[in-house]
Amino acid sequence: MRAGEVINSYHVVTEPTNSGGGMCMWAFAIKNRREYFLKEFLQPKWPAPDSMGSPAGKERRRTNCYEFERRHKEIMHRLADATITPGGGNLVTAVDFFRANTTYYKVTEKIVTASLSSLRALSVHERAVIFRTLVLSLQMLHQQEIVHGDLKPSNVLIQRGVAGLHTAKLIDFDDSYLSGRPPPQDQIVGDSIYGAPEWFGYTKKDSTMPASALTRAADIFALGLLFHHYLTDSLPGRASARYWAPGQAVIAGEQLLIDGRLSPGLTALLKRMTAPQPGDRPSVEEIFGELEADDLLTVRGPTRSGRVRINMGRPASPAPDEELGEERGVEPYEELGEEPGVEPYEELGEEPGERGEGGASPSRVRINIRNKDEGATDDSDR
Amino acid sequence: MTATDNYSVGFTYAVDIVFCIDATGSMRPVIDAVKDNVRSFHDLLSSAMAEKSKSISQLRVRVIAFRDFADNPDDAIQFTDFFKLPQQREEFETFVSKLRADGGGDEPESALEALAVAIDSKWERGLDRRRHVIVMFTDAAAHPLGDPSVRAEATYPQAVPASIDELFERWGYQSSEEASMENAAKRLLLFAPDTIPWNAIAADWDNTIFLPSRAGDGLEDHEMSEIINAIANSI
């Protein structure tokens, strides 16, 4: 992928980067005068007739690609169901998934984020709205048996709505998996800083942490860390400096140190959310119930840095050296409506109407795994 | 060992980086930039990783400098074992300081031979998570593999396969039965021109990031930071 290249009618307008890590490159692109976030997967690669490798190897690679497509389509189908339910509009799901020649791509709408000087400037109620929308979004996922798998500040975008209230939008479901069915141990990804104890155990091939141990509770652990980060600008402390991630410390038998400025109610909740055993952590429904009390999110005294950093979303142009969490200028809010000239891709769900401000995201997802150059039959149901 | 004992040392992360550097005459600005930055490489990479809240338990680097077997087989390739950083920083710097950019003859160089030697590295197989990164710097196309007269040279590395198809199989893919590289760990960063074989490798090889190079014009300081970031982002 290069700046200036046109891939399946998406005109790449920024320099691709692998900033943010993961197994992809990304850039912003324009199609039909709308802006999108275009992700290029670095693996797998579809074997073209003239690709390198043996015939037997190409057959194995095709099998890998079909499994890759199946996994992504399964998640996308379930997410499409989630986005049409109330509250599902805060899940930023893919609008396109296709292969061009040997490479797979996924497209999401470009999210416009708001400017916010500090979370301290928000009332406790306003903070609560952000937390509740985040938990609701996660609930949408969990009701579909989906584990997000990579909850962290950069995957939560804060957007200012019509009424001036900020809400949280959840993004990046490419590492998501069905509860209890994670990818193989050497393929599972996710930011280790927010990794649950069972994630570390699974990665270390601990026999007491089989695949079935990786469930929605892993997201709850990460969510607890997110809450702590949003309110204190730091993760829970660890007694030993040898652990650079909370999950590491917990699985080694250490207790996390919750910031003493947090309310007793929230402290108790965070301790439960970061419990060593997945079964001891509350569900999203329980957490949402706890958030009914606004004063749960009070913080005594000034924060350590005098300012709480929260991720304000992706920049309009990627700047690899730019720190996530810094303020952004206000960008024009874009309305999404019908796209003209719909191509013969597989359509899912209902045709959306006009998307009004603050309305639910379109439920339509386009998945085309035909190579436009090959003109083969649609195999997207494989 | 109890489950708790197993985690008492925390989560360990091994990073191996192999630099394949075109050492022909046109690459003098690049070689000079590499020499200027080698002393600070470990610190620069550690800073980039710290910004991402990642901590490397073990960092090793290896250098493979190549020219052209068809032009002069006697100085077509030179390579090191892995140096542990920061413990072996002086040895790493000593090798890099002796690199010289000259020779090369015609434009294609023996980059695929260097890539094969890189793939054949003694990669770290232990610790909890591993990253095996190959970084290719070149401003030229590459000679195809398999030339019998070149392969007959005494200095030609035995590890090099006879075709790019075989080299691809050694790079491998998920579920490969012949791969030398660990699929989840491997990364290939290509700072190379948009020509054969580089664009074909970028199209077919998993986990490959292609950054068409402006090499030959010299690597500016900001480009070195881009390179460091690209490496850190892929870890």
XYZ file of C-alpha atoms in Angstrom, chain A residues 50-361:
312
model
C 2.232 -16.783 -10.405
C 3.042 -16.475 -6.681
C 6.143 -18.095 -5.247
C 6.016 -21.526 -3.688
C 5.073 -25.088 -4.502
C 1.591 -26.242 -5.603
C 1.128 -28.128 -2.334
C 2.213 -25.081 -0.394
C -0.239 -22.903 -2.290
C -3.039 -25.290 -1.389
C -2.132 -25.012 2.307
C -2.007 -21.234 2.006
C -5.437 -21.147 0.418
C -6.733 -23.179 3.359
C -5.169 -20.658 5.744
C -6.833 -17.823 3.830
C -10.248 -19.468 3.915
C -9.940 -19.871 7.696
C -8.856 -16.227 8.008
C -11.872 -15.122 5.972
C -14.209 -17.375 7.946
C -13.023 -16.041 11.294
C -13.307 -12.418 10.260
C -16.671 -12.868 8.618
C -18.054 -14.655 11.668
C -17.054 -11.771 13.921
C -18.350 -9.231 11.425
C -21.705 -10.981 11.114
C -22.125 -11.020 14.892
C -21.060 -7.382 15.135
C -23.573 -6.466 12.466
C -26.276 -7.986 14.686
C -24.938 -6.041 17.657
C -24.910 -2.658 15.919
C -28.629 -2.746 15.153
C -29.550 -3.039 18.826
C -29.929 0.062 21.017
C -26.516 1.263 22.140
C -24.793 -0.641 19.377
C -24.016 2.554 17.535
C -20.915 2.986 19.623
C -19.287 -0.021 18.048
C -17.199 1.154 15.100
C -17.397 -1.853 12.848
C -15.988 -2.519 9.406
C -17.882 -1.320 6.356
C -15.816 -3.307 3.887
C -13.585 -6.391 3.878
C -11.939 -7.523 0.648
C -8.914 -9.000 -1.008
C -7.018 -7.186 -3.741
C -4.565 -9.512 -5.521
C -2.648 -11.257 -2.714
C -3.546 -8.938 0.162
C -6.516 -8.563 2.536
C -7.938 -5.206 3.571
C -10.541 -3.983 6.008
C -12.222 -0.579 5.995
C -13.898 1.410 8.742
C -15.332 4.875 8.740
C -12.973 7.613 9.775
C -13.941 8.643 13.273
C -14.015 12.302 14.137
C -13.002 13.002 17.681
C -13.616 15.927 19.961
C -11.245 18.161 21.810
C -11.138 17.772 25.567
C -8.626 19.558 27.722
C -8.885 17.189 30.658
C -11.242 14.688 32.207
C -11.113 16.875 35.295
C -13.051 19.455 33.348
C -15.921 17.015 33.156
C -18.407 16.559 35.911
C -18.680 13.210 37.570
C -21.896 12.708 35.610
C -20.162 13.417 32.325
C -17.430 10.958 33.173
C -20.097 8.443 34.032
C -21.675 8.852 30.584
C -18.361 7.988 28.969
C -17.886 4.965 31.193
C -21.458 3.769 30.672
C -21.269 4.043 26.896
C -18.022 2.095 26.979
C -19.541 -0.618 29.124
C -22.673 -0.723 26.961
C -20.526 -1.156 23.860
C -18.697 -4.010 25.519
C -22.008 -5.499 26.554
C -23.088 -5.536 22.894
C -19.983 -7.527 22.119
C -20.287 -9.885 25.032
C -23.912 -10.631 24.252
C -22.647 -11.968 20.937
C -20.088 -14.138 22.785
C -17.296 -11.990 21.376
C -14.149 -11.169 23.335
C -12.678 -7.874 22.124
C -9.187 -9.156 22.930
C -7.366 -5.813 22.718
C -9.059 -3.340 25.037
C -6.769 -0.399 25.656
C -7.014 3.406 25.472
C -6.136 3.614 21.782
C -9.083 1.350 20.939
C -11.579 3.580 22.751
C -12.369 6.822 20.949
C -14.136 9.648 22.754
C -16.589 11.550 20.618
C -18.610 14.637 21.439
C -22.262 14.173 20.620
C -25.018 16.543 19.661
C -26.029 17.405 23.192
C -22.438 18.182 24.117
C -21.968 15.006 26.084
C -18.990 12.809 25.292
C -19.450 9.160 24.528
C -17.012 6.309 24.065
C -16.756 4.397 20.805
C -15.117 0.999 20.714
C -12.942 0.175 17.702
C -10.667 -2.513 16.240
C -12.188 -5.962 16.405
C -9.589 -7.661 14.235
C -8.084 -9.512 17.183
C -11.475 -10.457 18.585
C -12.465 -14.074 19.069
C -15.383 -16.082 20.333
C -15.338 -16.649 24.074
C -13.271 -19.707 24.932
C -11.999 -20.047 21.359
C -8.933 -17.830 21.015
C -6.392 -18.178 18.204
C -3.520 -20.642 18.764
C -1.060 -19.686 21.486
C 1.626 -18.488 19.115
C -0.856 -16.369 17.162
C -2.831 -14.625 19.875
C -2.190 -10.911 19.971
C -3.264 -8.049 22.207
C -1.397 -5.432 24.201
C 0.355 -7.240 27.017
C 0.086 -4.155 29.250
C -3.679 -4.737 29.409
C -3.426 -8.523 29.223
C -5.378 -10.587 31.722
C -3.553 -13.184 33.858
C -5.025 -15.999 31.795
C -3.741 -14.296 28.611
C -0.224 -14.473 30.024
C -0.772 -18.055 31.072
C -2.069 -19.063 27.667
C 0.814 -17.294 25.945
C 3.299 -19.024 28.237
C 1.636 -22.337 27.319
C 0.715 -22.931 30.937
C -1.228 -26.188 31.000
C -3.580 -24.755 33.627
C -4.584 -22.025 31.149
C -6.069 -23.773 28.130
C -7.843 -21.969 25.335
C -11.157 -22.286 27.154
C -9.779 -20.053 29.906
C -9.775 -17.034 27.574
C -13.285 -15.696 27.868
C -15.118 -12.400 28.133
C -13.643 -12.105 31.614
C -10.320 -11.221 29.977
C -12.004 -8.057 28.662
C -13.267 -7.300 32.178
C -9.715 -7.346 33.493
C -8.608 -4.919 30.792
C -11.676 -2.747 31.417
C -10.720 -2.454 35.077
C -7.293 -1.242 34.066
C -8.871 1.220 31.631
C -11.102 2.668 34.361
C -8.085 3.148 36.631
C -6.117 4.769 33.794
C -8.913 7.190 32.855
C -9.347 8.438 36.399
C -5.736 8.521 37.589
C -3.590 8.619 34.433
C -1.858 5.470 35.577
C -2.337 1.740 35.900
C -2.647 0.032 39.283
C 0.670 -0.245 41.046
C 2.624 -3.429 41.557
C 4.669 -4.257 44.632
C 7.494 -5.659 42.544
C 9.236 -3.725 39.782
C 9.951 -6.933 37.891
C 6.429 -6.955 36.464
C 5.803 -4.417 33.743
C 2.190 -5.438 33.302
C -0.555 -5.805 35.929
C -1.627 -9.189 34.576
C 1.891 -10.526 35.026
C 1.882 -9.437 38.654
C -1.528 -10.950 39.343
C -0.687 -14.343 37.910
C 2.491 -14.358 40.007
C 0.353 -13.979 43.100
C 0.707 -10.257 43.722
C -2.134 -7.927 44.577
C -2.574 -4.775 42.516
C -2.383 -1.441 44.310
C -5.441 0.675 43.503
C -4.968 4.455 43.674
C -6.099 5.629 47.104
C -7.917 8.665 45.702
C -10.624 6.551 44.140
C -13.929 6.025 45.900
C -14.339 2.986 48.142
C -17.047 1.662 45.858
C -14.906 1.924 42.753
C -11.894 0.501 44.560
C -13.904 -2.562 45.517
C -15.221 -2.880 41.958
C -11.757 -2.612 40.427
C -10.432 -5.267 42.788
C -13.168 -7.607 41.614
C -12.590 -6.719 37.951
C -8.890 -7.531 38.296
C -9.362 -10.734 40.280
C -6.872 -13.500 39.448
C -9.570 -16.007 38.529
C -11.766 -15.125 35.544
C -14.806 -16.593 37.271
C -14.478 -14.119 40.152
C -14.801 -11.047 37.934
C -18.139 -9.296 37.464
C -20.000 -9.346 34.170
C -20.552 -6.223 32.098
C -24.146 -6.190 33.299
C -23.046 -6.077 36.914
C -20.538 -3.351 36.162
C -23.160 -1.285 34.372
C -25.376 -1.634 37.425
C -22.585 -0.332 39.666
C -22.149 2.685 37.375
C -25.685 3.798 38.150
C -24.194 5.687 41.078
C -22.441 8.749 39.647
C -20.417 9.325 42.793
C -18.659 6.032 42.179
C -16.367 7.958 39.846
C -15.343 10.749 42.191
C -11.620 11.212 42.635
C -10.330 12.874 45.805
C -7.790 15.635 45.365
C -5.807 16.459 42.196
C -4.561 13.701 39.961
C -0.855 12.976 40.075
C -0.049 14.899 36.938
C -2.805 17.470 37.353
C -4.307 16.223 34.133
C -5.889 12.986 33.104
C -4.962 11.786 29.645
C -7.456 9.847 27.681
C -7.152 8.753 24.110
C -8.806 11.270 21.863
C -8.772 9.062 18.789
C -6.818 8.810 15.647
C -5.308 11.912 14.064
C -6.605 13.086 10.716
C -3.189 12.321 9.288
C -1.079 9.601 10.800
C 1.927 10.950 12.630
C 3.952 8.001 13.890
C 5.746 10.100 16.459
C 2.590 11.635 17.838
C 1.593 10.386 21.260
C -1.835 8.909 21.556
C -3.804 10.617 24.257
C -2.874 14.153 23.268
C -5.516 16.707 22.478
C -6.835 17.047 18.957
C -8.400 20.024 17.273
C -12.068 19.815 16.518
C -12.603 18.306 13.086
C -15.740 18.624 11.014
C -18.300 16.000 11.850
C -19.180 13.925 8.827
C -22.581 12.566 8.074
C -22.775 9.142 6.509
C -25.606 8.451 4.168
C -26.216 6.099 1.297
C -23.313 5.353 -0.984
C -24.062 5.729 -4.666
C -23.258 3.033 -7.157
C -23.294 0.059 -4.813
C -21.063 -2.693 -6.218
C -22.147 -6.342 -6.288
C -20.777 -7.292 -2.909
C -22.445 -9.494 -0.354
C -24.845 -7.383 1.676
C -25.707 -8.152 5.258
C -28.646 -6.880 7.270
C -31.051 -4.116 6.415
C -30.326 -1.287 4.061
C -29.626 1.743 6.275
C -31.537 4.965 6.088
C -29.923 8.353 6.397
C -27.602 8.432 9.373
C -28.546 11.376 11.493
C -26.365 12.897 14.104
C -26.051 10.621 17.055
C -27.906 7.868 15.211
C -26.962 4.222 15.006
C -24.289 3.144 12.576
